[in-house]
Short mmCIF file of C-alpha atoms in Angstrom, two decimals:
data_model
loop_
_atom_site.label_atom_id
_atom_site.label_comp_id
_atom_site.label_asym_id
_atom_site.label_seq_id
_atom_site.Cartn_x
_atom_site.Cartn_y
_atom_site.Cartn_z
CA SER T 20 -10.58 131.08 -25.94
CA GLN T 21 -8.67 130.62 -22.97
CA GLN T 22 -5.72 128.62 -25.50
CA GLY T 23 -2.44 130.30 -25.28
CA GLU T 24 -1.32 130.62 -29.19
CA GLU T 25 2.46 129.93 -29.62
CA ASP T 26 4.62 131.12 -32.10
CA PRO T 27 6.38 129.96 -34.40
CA GLN T 28 4.81 126.59 -34.77
CA ALA T 29 8.02 125.39 -35.50
CA LEU T 30 11.92 126.50 -35.02
CA SER T 31 15.23 125.06 -36.54
CA ILE T 32 18.14 126.32 -35.06
CA GLN T 33 22.42 125.53 -34.92
CA GLU T 34 23.66 124.23 -31.62
CA GLY T 35 24.79 127.13 -29.71
CA GLU T 36 22.42 129.66 -30.74
CA ASN T 37 19.15 131.04 -29.02
CA ALA T 38 15.83 129.65 -29.34
CA THR T 39 12.91 132.25 -28.81
CA MET T 40 9.37 130.97 -28.60
CA ASN T 41 6.40 133.25 -28.06
CA CYS T 42 3.15 132.69 -26.25
CA SER T 43 -0.12 135.33 -26.58
CA TYR T 44 -3.24 134.82 -24.67
CA LYS T 45 -6.34 136.50 -24.04
CA THR T 46 -7.91 135.20 -20.66
CA SER T 47 -6.67 136.88 -17.13
CA ILE T 48 -4.54 134.97 -15.49
CA ASN T 49 -2.94 133.43 -12.00
CA ASN T 50 0.28 132.54 -13.68
CA LEU T 51 1.63 130.79 -16.92
CA GLN T 52 3.55 127.90 -17.47
CA TRP T 53 6.02 126.48 -19.75
CA TYR T 54 6.42 123.02 -20.28
CA ARG T 55 8.53 120.61 -22.78
CA GLN T 56 8.02 116.97 -24.16
CA ASN T 57 9.83 115.09 -25.48
CA SER T 58 9.03 112.63 -28.37
CA GLY T 59 6.94 109.60 -27.01
CA ARG T 60 6.94 111.09 -23.28
CA GLY T 61 4.99 113.44 -21.13
CA LEU T 62 5.35 116.83 -20.51
CA VAL T 63 7.96 118.40 -17.90
CA HIS T 64 7.24 121.34 -16.26
CA LEU T 65 10.44 124.04 -17.15
CA ILE T 66 9.19 126.87 -15.41
CA LEU T 67 6.28 129.33 -13.97
CA ILE T 68 5.77 132.75 -13.74
CA ARG T 69 3.18 134.55 -12.00
CA SER T 70 1.04 137.09 -13.07
CA ASN T 71 2.74 139.71 -10.89
CA GLU T 72 6.16 138.90 -12.23
CA ARG T 73 7.75 140.14 -15.26
CA GLU T 74 11.12 137.91 -15.55
CA LYS T 75 12.27 135.10 -14.13
CA HIS T 76 15.30 132.88 -15.35
CA SER T 77 16.59 129.10 -14.55
CA GLY T 78 19.45 128.16 -15.76
CA ARG T 79 19.56 128.69 -19.14
CA LEU T 80 15.35 129.57 -19.68
CA ARG T 81 14.79 132.95 -19.58
CA VAL T 82 10.51 133.81 -19.61
CA THR T 83 9.40 137.53 -19.78
CA LEU T 84 5.62 138.42 -19.25
CA ASP T 85 3.70 141.11 -20.49
CA THR T 86 0.11 140.89 -18.92
CA SER T 87 -0.68 144.48 -20.78
CA LYS T 88 0.23 142.64 -23.90
CA LYS T 89 -0.96 139.28 -23.00
CA SER T 90 1.92 137.69 -24.07
CA SER T 91 5.18 135.64 -23.28
CA SER T 92 8.10 134.54 -24.39
CA LEU T 93 10.55 131.72 -23.63
CA LEU T 94 14.49 132.10 -24.28
CA ILE T 95 16.79 129.26 -24.34
CA THR T 96 20.05 130.20 -24.81
CA ALA T 97 23.07 128.73 -25.86
CA SER T 98 21.32 125.76 -27.35
CA ARG T 99 22.08 122.07 -27.70
CA ALA T 100 21.02 119.22 -29.54
CA ALA T 101 19.24 117.86 -26.18
CA ASP T 102 16.87 120.93 -26.68
CA THR T 103 15.12 119.35 -29.07
CA ALA T 104 11.46 118.81 -28.49
CA SER T 105 8.15 120.88 -28.18
CA TYR T 106 7.73 123.36 -25.84
CA PHE T 107 4.06 124.48 -24.90
CA CYS T 108 2.80 127.84 -22.66
CA ALA T 109 -0.07 126.76 -20.33
CA LEU T 110 -2.18 129.24 -18.57
CA GLU T 111 -3.62 129.23 -15.06
CA GLY T 112 -6.87 131.36 -15.55
CA LYS T 113 -8.35 133.43 -12.62
CA SER T 114 -11.72 131.77 -12.83
CA SER T 115 -9.95 128.48 -13.77
CA GLY T 116 -9.32 127.15 -10.43
CA ASP T 117 -5.88 125.24 -10.65
CA LYS T 118 -6.92 124.01 -14.43
CA LEU T 119 -4.16 124.61 -17.17
CA THR T 120 -5.28 125.34 -20.74
CA PHE T 121 -2.18 124.87 -23.04
CA GLY T 122 -1.03 126.27 -25.94
CA THR T 123 -0.51 124.85 -29.05
CA GLY T 124 3.15 124.14 -28.74
CA THR T 125 6.19 125.34 -30.87
CA ARG T 126 8.42 121.78 -32.06
CA LEU T 127 12.13 122.88 -31.60
CA ALA T 128 15.08 121.15 -33.73
CA VAL T 129 18.59 122.06 -32.74
CA ARG T 130 20.90 121.08 -35.08
CA PRO T 131 24.44 119.58 -33.74
CA ASP R 17 12.73 110.25 -8.56
CA ALA R 18 8.79 110.28 -7.99
CA ARG R 19 6.96 109.72 -11.20
CA VAL R 20 3.49 109.61 -12.47
CA THR R 21 3.10 105.68 -13.59
CA GLN R 22 0.78 105.19 -16.46
CA THR R 23 -0.34 101.77 -17.88
CA PRO R 24 -0.69 100.42 -20.49
CA ARG R 25 1.67 102.66 -22.26
CA HIS R 26 0.42 101.39 -25.66
CA LYS R 27 -2.76 99.64 -26.35
CA VAL R 28 -4.53 98.54 -29.66
CA THR R 29 -8.10 97.22 -29.82
CA GLU R 30 -11.38 97.62 -31.54
CA MET R 31 -13.90 99.36 -32.13
CA GLY R 32 -16.32 98.82 -29.57
CA GLN R 33 -14.50 97.17 -26.87
CA GLU R 34 -13.95 98.41 -23.66
CA VAL R 35 -10.67 100.41 -22.76
CA THR R 36 -9.45 100.68 -18.96
CA MET R 37 -6.40 103.22 -18.19
CA ARG R 38 -4.52 103.57 -15.33
CA CYS R 39 -2.60 105.98 -13.52
CA GLN R 40 -0.65 105.85 -10.13
CA PRO R 41 -0.01 109.75 -9.20
CA ILE R 42 3.19 110.81 -7.14
CA LEU R 43 2.39 109.98 -3.31
CA GLY R 44 0.84 113.06 -1.51
CA HIS R 45 0.18 114.82 -4.22
CA ASN R 46 -3.71 115.43 -4.19
CA THR R 47 -4.59 116.39 -7.61
CA VAL R 48 -5.07 114.25 -10.38
CA PHE R 49 -5.55 115.44 -14.43
CA TRP R 50 -6.47 113.41 -17.15
CA TYR R 51 -6.05 114.68 -20.65
CA ARG R 52 -5.63 113.87 -24.05
CA GLN R 53 -3.64 114.90 -26.88
CA THR R 54 -4.31 114.50 -30.83
CA MET R 55 -2.69 116.36 -33.68
CA MET R 56 -5.97 118.13 -34.66
CA GLN R 57 -6.64 119.06 -31.33
CA GLY R 58 -3.91 119.61 -29.15
CA LEU R 59 -3.90 118.86 -25.42
CA GLU R 60 -7.38 118.49 -23.91
CA LEU R 61 -8.54 118.14 -20.04
CA LEU R 62 -10.87 115.66 -19.86
CA ALA R 63 -10.99 115.60 -16.09
CA TYR R 64 -9.64 116.55 -13.19
CA PHE R 65 -9.91 115.05 -9.19
CA ARG R 66 -8.98 116.78 -5.92
CA ASN R 67 -8.50 114.44 -2.46
CA ARG R 68 -10.50 111.68 -4.84
CA ALA R 69 -13.08 113.94 -5.39
CA PRO R 70 -13.66 115.11 -9.02
CA LEU R 71 -14.31 118.75 -9.85
CA ASP R 72 -14.52 119.23 -13.25
CA ASP R 73 -15.13 116.86 -16.10
CA SER R 74 -16.75 118.91 -18.57
CA GLY R 75 -14.20 117.81 -20.72
CA MET R 76 -14.96 114.07 -21.22
CA PRO R 77 -17.76 112.50 -23.57
CA LYS R 78 -20.37 111.93 -20.98
CA ASP R 79 -22.15 108.88 -22.85
CA ARG R 80 -18.69 106.87 -23.29
CA PHE R 81 -16.21 107.95 -20.88
CA SER R 82 -15.37 107.72 -16.76
CA ALA R 83 -12.82 108.50 -14.73
CA GLU R 84 -12.30 107.43 -11.04
CA MET R 85 -10.19 107.63 -8.26
CA PRO R 86 -11.15 104.66 -6.31
CA ASP R 87 -8.19 105.51 -3.86
CA ALA R 88 -5.37 107.89 -3.56
CA THR R 89 -2.89 105.69 -5.36
CA LEU R 90 -4.73 105.04 -8.14
CA ALA R 91 -7.19 107.04 -11.27
CA THR R 92 -9.09 105.44 -13.96
CA LEU R 93 -10.33 106.58 -17.28
CA LYS R 94 -12.42 104.09 -19.23
CA ILE R 95 -14.13 104.41 -22.36
CA GLN R 96 -16.95 101.82 -22.93
CA PRO R 97 -18.05 101.46 -26.19
CA SER R 98 -14.53 102.96 -27.90
CA GLU R 99 -14.56 104.52 -31.10
CA PRO R 100 -11.52 104.87 -33.83
CA ARG R 101 -11.58 108.80 -33.14
CA ASP R 102 -10.70 107.77 -29.26
CA SER R 103 -7.75 107.17 -30.71
CA ALA R 104 -5.06 109.84 -29.17
CA VAL R 105 -2.57 109.90 -25.93
CA TYR R 106 -3.55 109.84 -22.87
CA PHE R 107 -1.86 111.32 -19.93
CA CYS R 108 -2.31 111.45 -16.78
CA ALA R 109 -0.90 113.96 -14.56
CA SER R 110 -0.48 115.21 -10.57
CA GLY R 111 -0.01 117.50 -8.16
CA LEU R 112 -0.54 120.43 -5.49
CA VAL R 113 -2.81 123.23 -5.70
CA GLN R 114 -1.49 125.87 -7.64
CA LEU R 115 1.95 124.23 -8.10
CA PRO R 116 3.58 123.04 -11.39
CA GLN R 117 2.00 119.55 -12.96
CA HIS R 118 4.00 115.99 -12.97
CA PHE R 119 2.75 113.69 -16.33
CA GLY R 120 3.26 110.13 -16.82
CA ASP R 121 4.08 109.33 -20.17
CA GLY R 122 0.96 108.59 -21.62
CA THR R 123 -1.10 105.55 -22.81
CA ARG R 124 -0.62 105.92 -26.50
CA LEU R 125 -4.27 104.28 -27.53
CA SER R 126 -5.55 103.31 -31.23
CA ILE R 127 -9.22 101.81 -32.22
CA LEU R 128 -8.81 100.14 -35.43
#
């Protein structure tokens, strides 16, 4: 299956703490993307990392990619209550054109 | 801020009725995706179009679902006849090749 598997399924932390989510996959990829989904809303793109990149930063977000282990992680530093959402990794496979296959998601709750 | 617009936001109807969901992609985007999200299956790609031409609809039950792009500003997803198992949130997303996708806020469909 091309689907990414995310870990943990759910995460609850205190405001100010860091949150780390992991995504593992089985196929070869062109890129891996992370999206956020607030309750009742559509997905919002956060960050894209290409297969030849190892790390990217965007504000409080840090994404790493290890293609040898077929895994990626999303780190949110200094979390805020507004970061409460579901986070999904999405894979663009080498043989899938620009179709994305979404992971199962991590539900993050940040307690004030 | 450009957005993908989906209508209706909510739809409740009885089994056997025809359901039509509409999507206005972001102006200038040439790729449109239809997804379905359920608790059990997560986010599944149903179909996608590039420059209004269908590229892949392998994720869609062909006997009851149909997707079209009558023009560059409108994509439609129809279910006829609808069944209770079609109850889900249906998302439209638009984008450009190899760039992140922009999602609408979805149509929450309930088939009684």
